[in-house]
mmCIF file of N, CA and C in Angstrom:
data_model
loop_
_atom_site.group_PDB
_atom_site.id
_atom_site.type_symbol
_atom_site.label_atom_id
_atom_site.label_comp_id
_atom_site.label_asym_id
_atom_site.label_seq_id
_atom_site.Cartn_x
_atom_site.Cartn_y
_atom_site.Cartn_z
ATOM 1 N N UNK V 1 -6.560 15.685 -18.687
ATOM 2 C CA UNK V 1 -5.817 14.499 -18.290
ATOM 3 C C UNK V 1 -4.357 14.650 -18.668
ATOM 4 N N UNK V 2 -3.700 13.981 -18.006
ATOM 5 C CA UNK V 2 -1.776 13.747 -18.664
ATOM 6 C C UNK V 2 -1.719 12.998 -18.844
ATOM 7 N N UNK V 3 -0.566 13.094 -19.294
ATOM 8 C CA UNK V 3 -0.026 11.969 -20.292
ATOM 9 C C UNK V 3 1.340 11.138 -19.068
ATOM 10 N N UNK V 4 0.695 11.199 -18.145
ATOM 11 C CA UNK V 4 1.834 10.519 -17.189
ATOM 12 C C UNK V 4 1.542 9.149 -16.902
ATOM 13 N N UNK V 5 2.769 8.215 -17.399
ATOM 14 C CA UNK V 5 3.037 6.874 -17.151
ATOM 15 C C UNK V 5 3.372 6.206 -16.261
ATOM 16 N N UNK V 6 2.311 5.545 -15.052
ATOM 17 C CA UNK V 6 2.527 5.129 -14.132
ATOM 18 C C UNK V 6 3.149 3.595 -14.015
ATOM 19 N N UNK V 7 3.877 3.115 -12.918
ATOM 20 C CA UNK V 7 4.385 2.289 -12.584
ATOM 21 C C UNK V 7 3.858 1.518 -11.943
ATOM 22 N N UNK V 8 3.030 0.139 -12.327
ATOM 23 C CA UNK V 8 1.444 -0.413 -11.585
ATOM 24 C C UNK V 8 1.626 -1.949 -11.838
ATOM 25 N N UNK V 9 1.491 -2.386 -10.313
ATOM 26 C CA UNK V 9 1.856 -3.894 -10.109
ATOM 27 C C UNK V 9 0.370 -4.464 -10.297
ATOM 28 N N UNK V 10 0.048 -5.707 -11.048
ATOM 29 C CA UNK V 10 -0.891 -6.303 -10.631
ATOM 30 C C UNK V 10 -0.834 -7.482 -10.099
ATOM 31 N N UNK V 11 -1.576 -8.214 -9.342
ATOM 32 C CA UNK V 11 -1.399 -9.669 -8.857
ATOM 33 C C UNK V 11 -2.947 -9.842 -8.479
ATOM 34 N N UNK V 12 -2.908 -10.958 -9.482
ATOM 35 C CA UNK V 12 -3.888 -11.583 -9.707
ATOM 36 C C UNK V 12 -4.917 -11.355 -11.029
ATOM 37 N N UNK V 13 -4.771 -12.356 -12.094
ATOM 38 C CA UNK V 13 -4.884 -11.822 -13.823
ATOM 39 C C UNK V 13 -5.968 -13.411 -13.814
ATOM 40 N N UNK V 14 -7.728 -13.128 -13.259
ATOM 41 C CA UNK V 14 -8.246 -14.222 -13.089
ATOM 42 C C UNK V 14 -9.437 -13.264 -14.092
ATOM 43 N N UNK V 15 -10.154 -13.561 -14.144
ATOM 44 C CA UNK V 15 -11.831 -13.264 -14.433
ATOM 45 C C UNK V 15 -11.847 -11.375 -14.827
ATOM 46 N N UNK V 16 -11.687 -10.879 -13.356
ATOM 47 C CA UNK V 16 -11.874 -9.752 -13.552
ATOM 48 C C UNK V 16 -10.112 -8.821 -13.539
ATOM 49 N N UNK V 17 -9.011 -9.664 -13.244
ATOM 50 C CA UNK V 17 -8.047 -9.390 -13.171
ATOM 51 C C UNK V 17 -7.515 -8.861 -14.677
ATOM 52 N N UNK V 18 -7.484 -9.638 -15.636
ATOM 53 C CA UNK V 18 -7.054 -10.033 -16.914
ATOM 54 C C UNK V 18 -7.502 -8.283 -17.604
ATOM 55 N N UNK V 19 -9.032 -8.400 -17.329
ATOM 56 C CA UNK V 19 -9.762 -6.756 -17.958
ATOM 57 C C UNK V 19 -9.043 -5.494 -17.839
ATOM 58 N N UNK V 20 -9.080 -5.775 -16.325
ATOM 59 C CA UNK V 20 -8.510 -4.685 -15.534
ATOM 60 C C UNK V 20 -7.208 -4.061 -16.017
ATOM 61 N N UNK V 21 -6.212 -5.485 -15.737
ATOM 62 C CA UNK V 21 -4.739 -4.873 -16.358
ATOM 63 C C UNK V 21 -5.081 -4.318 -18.072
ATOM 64 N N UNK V 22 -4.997 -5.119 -18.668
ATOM 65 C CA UNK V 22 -5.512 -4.657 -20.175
ATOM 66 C C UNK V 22 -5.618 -3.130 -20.423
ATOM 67 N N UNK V 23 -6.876 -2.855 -19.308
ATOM 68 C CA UNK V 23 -6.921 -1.582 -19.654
ATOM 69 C C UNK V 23 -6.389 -0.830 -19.521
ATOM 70 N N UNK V 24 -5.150 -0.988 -17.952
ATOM 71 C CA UNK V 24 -4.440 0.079 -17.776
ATOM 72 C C UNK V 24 -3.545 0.170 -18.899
ATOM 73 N N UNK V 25 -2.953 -1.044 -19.361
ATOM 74 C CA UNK V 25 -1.645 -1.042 -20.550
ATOM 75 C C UNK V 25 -2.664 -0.034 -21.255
ATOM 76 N N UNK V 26 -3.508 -0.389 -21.709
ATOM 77 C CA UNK V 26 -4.482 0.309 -23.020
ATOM 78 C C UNK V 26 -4.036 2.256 -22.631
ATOM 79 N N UNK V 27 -3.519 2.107 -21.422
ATOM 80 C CA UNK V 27 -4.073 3.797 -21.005
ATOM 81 C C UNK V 27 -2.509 4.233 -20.869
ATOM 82 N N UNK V 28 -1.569 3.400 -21.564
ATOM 83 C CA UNK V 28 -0.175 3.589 -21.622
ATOM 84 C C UNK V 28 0.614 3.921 -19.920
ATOM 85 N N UNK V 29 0.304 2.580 -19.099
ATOM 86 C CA UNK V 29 1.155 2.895 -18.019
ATOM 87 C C UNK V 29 1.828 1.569 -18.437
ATOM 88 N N UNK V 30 3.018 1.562 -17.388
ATOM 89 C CA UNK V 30 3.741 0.211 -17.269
ATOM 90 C C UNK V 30 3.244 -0.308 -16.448
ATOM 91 N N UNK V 31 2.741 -1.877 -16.816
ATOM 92 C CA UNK V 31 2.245 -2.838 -16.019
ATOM 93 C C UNK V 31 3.162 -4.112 -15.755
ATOM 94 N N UNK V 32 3.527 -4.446 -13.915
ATOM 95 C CA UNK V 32 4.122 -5.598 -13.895
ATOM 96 C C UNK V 32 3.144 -6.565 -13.185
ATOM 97 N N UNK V 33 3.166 -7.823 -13.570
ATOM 98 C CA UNK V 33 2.015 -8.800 -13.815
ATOM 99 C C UNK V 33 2.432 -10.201 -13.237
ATOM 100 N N UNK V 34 1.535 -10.240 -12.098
ATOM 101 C CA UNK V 34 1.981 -12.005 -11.572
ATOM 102 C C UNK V 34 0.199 -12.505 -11.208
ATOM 103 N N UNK V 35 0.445 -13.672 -11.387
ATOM 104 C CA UNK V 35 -1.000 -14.663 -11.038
ATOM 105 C C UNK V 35 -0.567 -15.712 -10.158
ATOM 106 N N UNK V 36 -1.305 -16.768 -9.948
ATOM 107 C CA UNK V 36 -1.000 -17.641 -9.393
ATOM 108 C C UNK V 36 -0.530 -18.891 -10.744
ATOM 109 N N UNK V 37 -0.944 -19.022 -11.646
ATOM 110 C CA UNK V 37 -0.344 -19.656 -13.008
ATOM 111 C C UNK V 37 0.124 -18.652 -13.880
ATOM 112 N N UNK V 38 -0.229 -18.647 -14.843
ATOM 113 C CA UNK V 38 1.019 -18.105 -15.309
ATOM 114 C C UNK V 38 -0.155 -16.868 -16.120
ATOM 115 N N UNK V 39 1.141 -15.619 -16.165
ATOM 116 C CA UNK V 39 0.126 -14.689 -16.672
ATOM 117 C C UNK V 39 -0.521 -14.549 -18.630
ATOM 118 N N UNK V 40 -1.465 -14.256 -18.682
ATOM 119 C CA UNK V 40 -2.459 -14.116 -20.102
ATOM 120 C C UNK V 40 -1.078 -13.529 -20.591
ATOM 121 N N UNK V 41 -0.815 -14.347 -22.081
ATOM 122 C CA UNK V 41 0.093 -13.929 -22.996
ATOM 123 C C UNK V 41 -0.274 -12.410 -23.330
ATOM 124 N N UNK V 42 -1.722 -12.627 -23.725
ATOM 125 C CA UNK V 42 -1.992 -11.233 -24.762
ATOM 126 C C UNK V 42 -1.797 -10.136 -23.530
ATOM 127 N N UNK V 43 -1.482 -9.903 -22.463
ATOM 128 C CA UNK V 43 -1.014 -8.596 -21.722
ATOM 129 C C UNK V 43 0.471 -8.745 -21.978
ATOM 130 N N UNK V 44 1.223 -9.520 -21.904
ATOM 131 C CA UNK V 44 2.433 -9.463 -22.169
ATOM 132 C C UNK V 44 2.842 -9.393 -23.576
ATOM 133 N N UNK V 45 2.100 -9.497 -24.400
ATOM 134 C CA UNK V 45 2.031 -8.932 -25.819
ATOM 135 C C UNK V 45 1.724 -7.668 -26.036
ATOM 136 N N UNK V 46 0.622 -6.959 -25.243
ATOM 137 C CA UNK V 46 0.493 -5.420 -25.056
ATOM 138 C C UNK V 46 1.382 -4.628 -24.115
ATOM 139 N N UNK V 47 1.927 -5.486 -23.821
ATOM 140 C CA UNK V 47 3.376 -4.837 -23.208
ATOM 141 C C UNK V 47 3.768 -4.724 -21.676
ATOM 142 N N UNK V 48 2.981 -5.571 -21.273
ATOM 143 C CA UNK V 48 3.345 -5.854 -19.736
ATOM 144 C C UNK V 48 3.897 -6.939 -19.693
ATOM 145 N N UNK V 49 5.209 -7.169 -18.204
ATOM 146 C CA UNK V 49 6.131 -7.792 -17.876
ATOM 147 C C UNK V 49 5.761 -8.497 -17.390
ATOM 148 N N UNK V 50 5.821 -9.700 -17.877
ATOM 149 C CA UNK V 50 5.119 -10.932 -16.248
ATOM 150 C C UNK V 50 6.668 -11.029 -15.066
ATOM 151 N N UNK V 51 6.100 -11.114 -14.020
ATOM 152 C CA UNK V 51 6.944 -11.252 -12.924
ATOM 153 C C UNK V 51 7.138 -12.582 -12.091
ATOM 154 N N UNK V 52 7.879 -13.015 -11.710
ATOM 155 C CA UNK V 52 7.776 -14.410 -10.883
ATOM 156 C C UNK V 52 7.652 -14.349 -9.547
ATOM 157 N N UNK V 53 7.200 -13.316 -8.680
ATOM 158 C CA UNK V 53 6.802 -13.369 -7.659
ATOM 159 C C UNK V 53 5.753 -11.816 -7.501
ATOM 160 N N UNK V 54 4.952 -11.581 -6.577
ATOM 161 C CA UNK V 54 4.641 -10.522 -6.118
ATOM 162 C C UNK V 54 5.327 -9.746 -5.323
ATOM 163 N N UNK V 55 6.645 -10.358 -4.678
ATOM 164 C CA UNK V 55 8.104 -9.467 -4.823
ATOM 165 C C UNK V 55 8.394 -9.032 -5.753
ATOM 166 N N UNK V 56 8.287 -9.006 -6.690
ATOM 167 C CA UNK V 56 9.085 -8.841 -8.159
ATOM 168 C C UNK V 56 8.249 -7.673 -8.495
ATOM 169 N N UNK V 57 6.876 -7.965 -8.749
ATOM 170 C CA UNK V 57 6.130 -7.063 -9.019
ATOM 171 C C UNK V 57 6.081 -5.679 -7.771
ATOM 172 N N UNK V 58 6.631 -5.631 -6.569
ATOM 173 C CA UNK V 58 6.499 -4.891 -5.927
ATOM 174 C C UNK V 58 7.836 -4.161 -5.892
ATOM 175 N N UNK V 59 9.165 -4.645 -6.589
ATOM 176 C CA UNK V 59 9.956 -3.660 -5.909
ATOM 177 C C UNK V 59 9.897 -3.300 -7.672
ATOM 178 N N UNK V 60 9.493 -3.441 -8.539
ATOM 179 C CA UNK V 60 9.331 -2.409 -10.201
ATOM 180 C C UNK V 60 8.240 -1.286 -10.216
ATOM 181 N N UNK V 61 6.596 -1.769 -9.493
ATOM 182 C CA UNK V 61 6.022 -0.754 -9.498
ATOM 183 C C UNK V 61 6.001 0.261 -8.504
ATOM 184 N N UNK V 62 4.840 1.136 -8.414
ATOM 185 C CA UNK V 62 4.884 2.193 -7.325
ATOM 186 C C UNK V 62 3.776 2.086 -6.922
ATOM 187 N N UNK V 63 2.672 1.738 -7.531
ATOM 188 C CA UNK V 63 1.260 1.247 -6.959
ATOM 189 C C UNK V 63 1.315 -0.312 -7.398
ATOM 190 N N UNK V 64 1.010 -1.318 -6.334
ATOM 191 C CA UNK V 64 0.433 -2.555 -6.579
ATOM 192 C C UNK V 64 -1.172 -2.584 -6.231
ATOM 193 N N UNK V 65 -1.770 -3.046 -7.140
ATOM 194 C CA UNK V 65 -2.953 -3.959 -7.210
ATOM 195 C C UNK V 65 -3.041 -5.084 -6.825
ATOM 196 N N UNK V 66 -4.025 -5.913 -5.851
ATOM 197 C CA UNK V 66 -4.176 -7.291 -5.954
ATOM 198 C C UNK V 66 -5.746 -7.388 -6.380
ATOM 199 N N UNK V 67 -6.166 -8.140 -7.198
ATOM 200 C CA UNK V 67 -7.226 -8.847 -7.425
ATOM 201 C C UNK V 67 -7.242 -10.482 -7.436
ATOM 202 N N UNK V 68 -7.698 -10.809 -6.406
ATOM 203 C CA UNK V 68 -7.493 -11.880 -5.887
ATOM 204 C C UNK V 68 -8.936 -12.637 -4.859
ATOM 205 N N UNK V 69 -9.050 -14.239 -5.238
ATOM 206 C CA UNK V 69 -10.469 -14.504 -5.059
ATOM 207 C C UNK V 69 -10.712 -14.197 -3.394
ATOM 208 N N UNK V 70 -10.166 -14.249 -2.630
ATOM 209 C CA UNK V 70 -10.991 -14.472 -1.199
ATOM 210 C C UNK V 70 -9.753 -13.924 -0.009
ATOM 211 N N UNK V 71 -10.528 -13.903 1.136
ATOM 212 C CA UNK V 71 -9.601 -13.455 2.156
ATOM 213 C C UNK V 71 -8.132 -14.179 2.263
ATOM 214 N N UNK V 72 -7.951 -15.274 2.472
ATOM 215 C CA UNK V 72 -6.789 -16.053 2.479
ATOM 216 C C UNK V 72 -6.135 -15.516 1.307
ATOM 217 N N UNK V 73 -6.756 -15.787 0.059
ATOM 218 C CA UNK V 73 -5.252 -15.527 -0.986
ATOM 219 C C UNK V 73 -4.647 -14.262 -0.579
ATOM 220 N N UNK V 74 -5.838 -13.024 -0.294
ATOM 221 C CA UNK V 74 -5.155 -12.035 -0.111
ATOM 222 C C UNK V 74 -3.687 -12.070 0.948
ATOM 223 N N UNK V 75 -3.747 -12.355 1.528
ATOM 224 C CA UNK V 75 -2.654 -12.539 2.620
ATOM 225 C C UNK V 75 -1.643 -13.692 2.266
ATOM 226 N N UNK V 76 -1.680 -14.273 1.757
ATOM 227 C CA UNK V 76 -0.450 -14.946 0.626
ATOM 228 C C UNK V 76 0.007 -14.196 -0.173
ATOM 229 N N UNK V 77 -0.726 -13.330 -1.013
ATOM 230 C CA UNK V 77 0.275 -12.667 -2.112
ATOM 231 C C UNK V 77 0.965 -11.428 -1.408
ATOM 232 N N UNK V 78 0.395 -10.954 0.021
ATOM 233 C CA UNK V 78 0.810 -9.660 0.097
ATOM 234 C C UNK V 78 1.613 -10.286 1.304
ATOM 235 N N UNK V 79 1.550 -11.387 1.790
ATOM 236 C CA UNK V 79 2.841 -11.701 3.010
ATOM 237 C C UNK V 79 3.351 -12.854 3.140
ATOM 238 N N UNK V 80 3.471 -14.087 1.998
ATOM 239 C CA UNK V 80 4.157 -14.885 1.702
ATOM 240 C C UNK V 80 5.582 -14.671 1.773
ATOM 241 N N UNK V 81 6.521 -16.029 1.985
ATOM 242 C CA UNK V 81 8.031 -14.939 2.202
ATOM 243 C C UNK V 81 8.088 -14.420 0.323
ATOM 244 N N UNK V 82 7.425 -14.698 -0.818
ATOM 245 C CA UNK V 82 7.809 -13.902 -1.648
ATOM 246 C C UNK V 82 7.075 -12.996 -2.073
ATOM 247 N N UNK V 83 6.129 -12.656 -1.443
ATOM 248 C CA UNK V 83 5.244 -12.070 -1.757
ATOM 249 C C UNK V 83 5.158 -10.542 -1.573
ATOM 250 N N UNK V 84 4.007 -9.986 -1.945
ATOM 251 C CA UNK V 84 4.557 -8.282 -2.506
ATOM 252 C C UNK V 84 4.932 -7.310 -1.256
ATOM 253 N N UNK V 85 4.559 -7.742 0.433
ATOM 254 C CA UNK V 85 4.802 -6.760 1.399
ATOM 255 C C UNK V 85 6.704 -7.044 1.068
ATOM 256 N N UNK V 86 7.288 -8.482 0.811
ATOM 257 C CA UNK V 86 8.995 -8.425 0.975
ATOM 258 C C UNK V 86 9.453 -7.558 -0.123
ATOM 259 N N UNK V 87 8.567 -6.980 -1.273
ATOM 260 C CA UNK V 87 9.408 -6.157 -2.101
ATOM 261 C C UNK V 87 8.973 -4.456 -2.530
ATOM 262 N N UNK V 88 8.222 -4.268 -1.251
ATOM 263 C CA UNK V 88 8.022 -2.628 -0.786
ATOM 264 C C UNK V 88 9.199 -2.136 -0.318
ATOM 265 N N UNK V 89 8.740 -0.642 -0.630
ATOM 266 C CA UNK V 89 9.826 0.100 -0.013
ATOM 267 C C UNK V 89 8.845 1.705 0.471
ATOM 268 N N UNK V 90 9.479 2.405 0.917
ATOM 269 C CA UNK V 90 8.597 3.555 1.227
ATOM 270 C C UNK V 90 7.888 4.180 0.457
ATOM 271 N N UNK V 91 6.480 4.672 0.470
ATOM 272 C CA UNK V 91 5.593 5.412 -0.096
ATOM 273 C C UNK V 91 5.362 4.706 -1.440
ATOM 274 N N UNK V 92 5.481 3.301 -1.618
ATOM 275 C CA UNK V 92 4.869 2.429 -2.225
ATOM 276 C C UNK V 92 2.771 2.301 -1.729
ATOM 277 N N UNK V 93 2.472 2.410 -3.072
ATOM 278 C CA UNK V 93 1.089 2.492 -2.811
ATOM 279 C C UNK V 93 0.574 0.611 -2.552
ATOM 280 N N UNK V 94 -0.042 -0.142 -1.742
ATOM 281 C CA UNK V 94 -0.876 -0.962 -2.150
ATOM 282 C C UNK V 94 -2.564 -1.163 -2.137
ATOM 283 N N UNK V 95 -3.200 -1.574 -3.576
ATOM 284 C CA UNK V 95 -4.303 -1.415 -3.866
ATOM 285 C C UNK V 95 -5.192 -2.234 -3.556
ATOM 286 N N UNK V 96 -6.007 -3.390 -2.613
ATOM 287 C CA UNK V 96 -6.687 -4.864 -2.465
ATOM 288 C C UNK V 96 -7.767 -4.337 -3.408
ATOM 289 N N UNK V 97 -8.124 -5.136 -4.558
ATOM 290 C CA UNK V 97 -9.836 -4.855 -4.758
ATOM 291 C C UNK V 97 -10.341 -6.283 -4.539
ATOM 292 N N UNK V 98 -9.977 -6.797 -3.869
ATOM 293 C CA UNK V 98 -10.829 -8.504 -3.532
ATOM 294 C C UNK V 98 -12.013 -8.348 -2.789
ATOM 295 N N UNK V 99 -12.347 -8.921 -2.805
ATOM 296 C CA UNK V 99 -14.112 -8.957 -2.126
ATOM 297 C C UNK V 99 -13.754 -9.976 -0.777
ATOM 298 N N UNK V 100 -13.353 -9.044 0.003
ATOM 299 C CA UNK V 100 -12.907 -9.915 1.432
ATOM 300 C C UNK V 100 -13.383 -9.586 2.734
ATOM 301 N N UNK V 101 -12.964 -9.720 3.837
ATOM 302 C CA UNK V 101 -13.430 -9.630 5.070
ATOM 303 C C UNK V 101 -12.720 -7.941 5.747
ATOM 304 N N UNK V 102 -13.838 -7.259 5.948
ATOM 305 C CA UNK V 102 -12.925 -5.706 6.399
ATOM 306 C C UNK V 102 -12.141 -5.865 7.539
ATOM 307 N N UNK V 103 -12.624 -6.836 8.200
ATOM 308 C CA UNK V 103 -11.487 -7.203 9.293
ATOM 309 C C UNK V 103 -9.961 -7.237 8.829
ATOM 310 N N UNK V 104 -9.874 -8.249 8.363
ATOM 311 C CA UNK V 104 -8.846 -8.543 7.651
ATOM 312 C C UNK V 104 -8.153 -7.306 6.944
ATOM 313 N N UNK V 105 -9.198 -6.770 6.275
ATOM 314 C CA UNK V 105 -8.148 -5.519 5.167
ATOM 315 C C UNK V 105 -7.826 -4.543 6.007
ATOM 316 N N UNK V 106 -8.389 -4.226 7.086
ATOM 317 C CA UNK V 106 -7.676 -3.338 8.278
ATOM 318 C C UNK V 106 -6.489 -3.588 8.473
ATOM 319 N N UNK V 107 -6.518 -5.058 9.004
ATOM 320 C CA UNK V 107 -5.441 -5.777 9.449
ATOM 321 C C UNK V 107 -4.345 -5.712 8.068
ATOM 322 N N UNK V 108 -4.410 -5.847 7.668
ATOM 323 C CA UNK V 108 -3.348 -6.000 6.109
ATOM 324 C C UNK V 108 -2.849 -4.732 6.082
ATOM 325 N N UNK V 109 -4.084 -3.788 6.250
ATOM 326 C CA UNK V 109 -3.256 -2.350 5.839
ATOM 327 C C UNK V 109 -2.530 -1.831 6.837
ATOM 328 N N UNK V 110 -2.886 -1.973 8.000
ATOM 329 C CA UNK V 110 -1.962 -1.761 9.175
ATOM 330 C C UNK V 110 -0.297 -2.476 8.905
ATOM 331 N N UNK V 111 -0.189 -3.265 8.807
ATOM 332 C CA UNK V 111 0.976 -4.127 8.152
ATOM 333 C C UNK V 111 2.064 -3.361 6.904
ATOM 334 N N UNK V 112 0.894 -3.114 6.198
ATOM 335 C CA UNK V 112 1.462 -2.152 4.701
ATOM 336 C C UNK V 112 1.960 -0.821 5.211
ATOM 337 N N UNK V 113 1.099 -0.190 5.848
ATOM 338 C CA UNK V 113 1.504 0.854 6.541
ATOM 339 C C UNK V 113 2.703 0.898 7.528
ATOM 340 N N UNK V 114 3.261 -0.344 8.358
ATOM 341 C CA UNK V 114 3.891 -0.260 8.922
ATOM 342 C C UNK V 114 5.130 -0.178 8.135
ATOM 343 N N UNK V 115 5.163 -1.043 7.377
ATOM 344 C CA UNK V 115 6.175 -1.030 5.814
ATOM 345 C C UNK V 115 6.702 0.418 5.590
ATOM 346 N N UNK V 116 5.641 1.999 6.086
ATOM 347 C CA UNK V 116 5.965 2.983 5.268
ATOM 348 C C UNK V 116 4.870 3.085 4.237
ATOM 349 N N UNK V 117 4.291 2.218 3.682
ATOM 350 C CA UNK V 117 3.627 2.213 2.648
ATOM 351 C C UNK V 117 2.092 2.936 2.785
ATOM 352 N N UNK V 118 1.183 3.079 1.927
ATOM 353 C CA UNK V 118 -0.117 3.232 1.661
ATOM 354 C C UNK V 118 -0.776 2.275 1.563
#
């Protein structure tokens, strides 16, 4: 393994969100961190940045994550006007792990992709 420190957006710090980030900090990457309220202190005590939009979180990292409850949110955080597709830039990775409709995540990634992105 290396010791290389990645640059990793999350959005959405709910149930299974909160674990998730944790662990990456735990695995020494930089984590930037938005929810829909406000993000778990104790990640921003282990050293991740909370962000005020999923713009925010998208133009600091290089891979974004969303964990997020259902089809709709997904498409708010990733195409709201602040949301994380307005703060991509090329060969920006984005990650969905939501439990949603494959229709839809086609559709999303086609979008991301058009961005340039992954």
């Amino acid at each position: 393994m290396s010791n290389t420190s990645l640059k990793i957006g999350f959005v959405g710090l709910g149930i299974m969100g909160t674990p998730m980030a944790g662990h990456l900090i735990k695995g020494g990457h930089q984590l930037f961190l938005n929810t829909l309220h406000s993000v778990p202190p104790e990640l921003v005590a282990a050293g991740g940045r909370a962000c005020a939009s999923g713009r925010e979180v998208a133009q600091n990292a290089d891979i974004v994550i969303t964990m997020v409850p259902d089809t709709p949110d997904v498409g708010k955080a990733l195409f709201a006007e602040d949301g994380v597709a307005a703060g991509l830039s090329p060969g920006k990775v984005v990650v969905d792990m939501s439990s949603i409709s494959p229709v839809e995540t086609k559709e999303y990634a086609q979008k991301i992709q058009a961005l340039g992105c992954g």
